[in-house]
Amino acid sequence: MSAVEQWEAALAEAGELTPGIVDSILDAHGERGARAIEAVAEGRVKEYRDFTVVVGHEDEYVVEDDSCECADATYNLDDDDPDQLCWHAIAVHIAGHVDAVDYHDMWYAEVREFL
């Protein structure tokens, strides 16, 4: 079982971020894990009809099937290693298990037109 699968299974069972689960996330992902936990705590994981989006400090990032459009995912991570995720993808995993996804009954493509 990968490190992501381990903390994700524990999180699914607990339904909340416990100190032990936070430690597992930080052990597996370091600073990326810390940023993901912060994003979830701040309600920055949003789901639209077409995409899940994580609001970063400078932009919004679309996350689909653990794939993200951010520079970290594009240039620094090994696509073949399931444990290497950017903080945006980690945040989506966490938010889904702790019921912290902000749902919007609209298309993200329409929202982007206003930005």
PDB file of C-alpha atoms in Angstrom, residues 52-95:
ATOM      1  CA  THR A  52     -12.565  20.344  -9.110  1.00  0.00           C
ATOM      2  CA  VAL A  53     -10.551  23.487  -8.467  1.00  0.00           C
ATOM      3  CA  VAL A  54      -8.124  24.423  -5.715  1.00  0.00           C
ATOM      4  CA  VAL A  55      -7.681  28.117  -5.116  1.00  0.00           C
ATOM      5  CA  GLY A  56      -4.014  28.938  -4.694  1.00  0.00           C
ATOM      6  CA  HIS A  57      -2.459  32.172  -3.564  1.00  0.00           C
ATOM      7  CA  GLU A  58      -1.868  33.354  -7.128  1.00  0.00           C
ATOM      8  CA  ASP A  59      -4.283  31.370  -9.307  1.00  0.00           C
ATOM      9  CA  GLU A  60      -6.872  28.597  -9.375  1.00  0.00           C
ATOM     10  CA  TYR A  61      -5.796  25.089 -10.374  1.00  0.00           C
ATOM     11  CA  VAL A  62      -7.944  22.415 -12.001  1.00  0.00           C
ATOM     12  CA  VAL A  63      -7.371  18.934 -10.549  1.00  0.00           C
ATOM     13  CA  GLU A  64      -8.611  15.848 -12.407  1.00  0.00           C
ATOM     14  CA  ASP A  65      -7.713  12.280 -11.425  1.00  0.00           C
ATOM     15  CA  ASP A  66      -4.693  13.449  -9.380  1.00  0.00           C
ATOM     16  CA  SER A  67      -3.476  15.461 -12.349  1.00  0.00           C
ATOM     17  CA  CYS A  68      -2.988  19.200 -11.943  1.00  0.00           C
ATOM     18  CA  GLU A  69      -2.012  21.978 -14.293  1.00  0.00           C
ATOM     19  CA  CYS A  70       0.350  23.671 -11.811  1.00  0.00           C
ATOM     20  CA  ALA A  71       4.068  24.119 -12.475  1.00  0.00           C
ATOM     21  CA  ASP A  72       5.019  21.816  -9.581  1.00  0.00           C
ATOM     22  CA  ALA A  73       3.080  18.896 -11.073  1.00  0.00           C
ATOM     23  CA  THR A  74       4.305  19.679 -14.568  1.00  0.00           C
ATOM     24  CA  TYR A  75       8.017  20.012 -13.824  1.00  0.00           C
ATOM     25  CA  ASN A  76       8.841  18.446 -10.456  1.00  0.00           C
ATOM     26  CA  LEU A  77       6.771  15.307 -10.005  1.00  0.00           C
ATOM     27  CA  ASP A  78       7.114  11.794 -11.440  1.00  0.00           C
ATOM     28  CA  ASP A  79       3.810  10.894 -13.118  1.00  0.00           C
ATOM     29  CA  ASP A  80       4.565   7.200 -12.609  1.00  0.00           C
ATOM     30  CA  ASP A  81       4.855   7.520  -8.813  1.00  0.00           C
ATOM     31  CA  PRO A  82       1.368   7.588  -7.215  1.00  0.00           C
ATOM     32  CA  ASP A  83       2.805   9.081  -4.019  1.00  0.00           C
ATOM     33  CA  GLN A  84       4.087  12.186  -5.799  1.00  0.00           C
ATOM     34  CA  LEU A  85       1.237  14.671  -5.852  1.00  0.00           C
ATOM     35  CA  CYS A  86       1.198  18.440  -5.879  1.00  0.00           C
ATOM     36  CA  TRP A  87      -0.421  20.133  -2.912  1.00  0.00           C
ATOM     37  CA  HIS A  88      -3.527  20.907  -4.968  1.00  0.00           C
ATOM     38  CA  ALA A  89      -4.174  17.188  -5.632  1.00  0.00           C
ATOM     39  CA  ILE A  90      -3.432  16.310  -1.996  1.00  0.00           C
ATOM     40  CA  ALA A  91      -5.956  18.951  -0.895  1.00  0.00           C
ATOM     41  CA  VAL A  92      -8.630  17.385  -3.125  1.00  0.00           C
ATOM     42  CA  HIS A  93      -8.017  13.990  -1.502  1.00  0.00           C
ATOM     43  CA  ILE A  94      -8.193  15.418   2.014  1.00  0.00           C
ATOM     44  CA  ALA A  95     -11.240  17.625   1.396  1.00  0.00           C
TER      45      ALA A  95
END
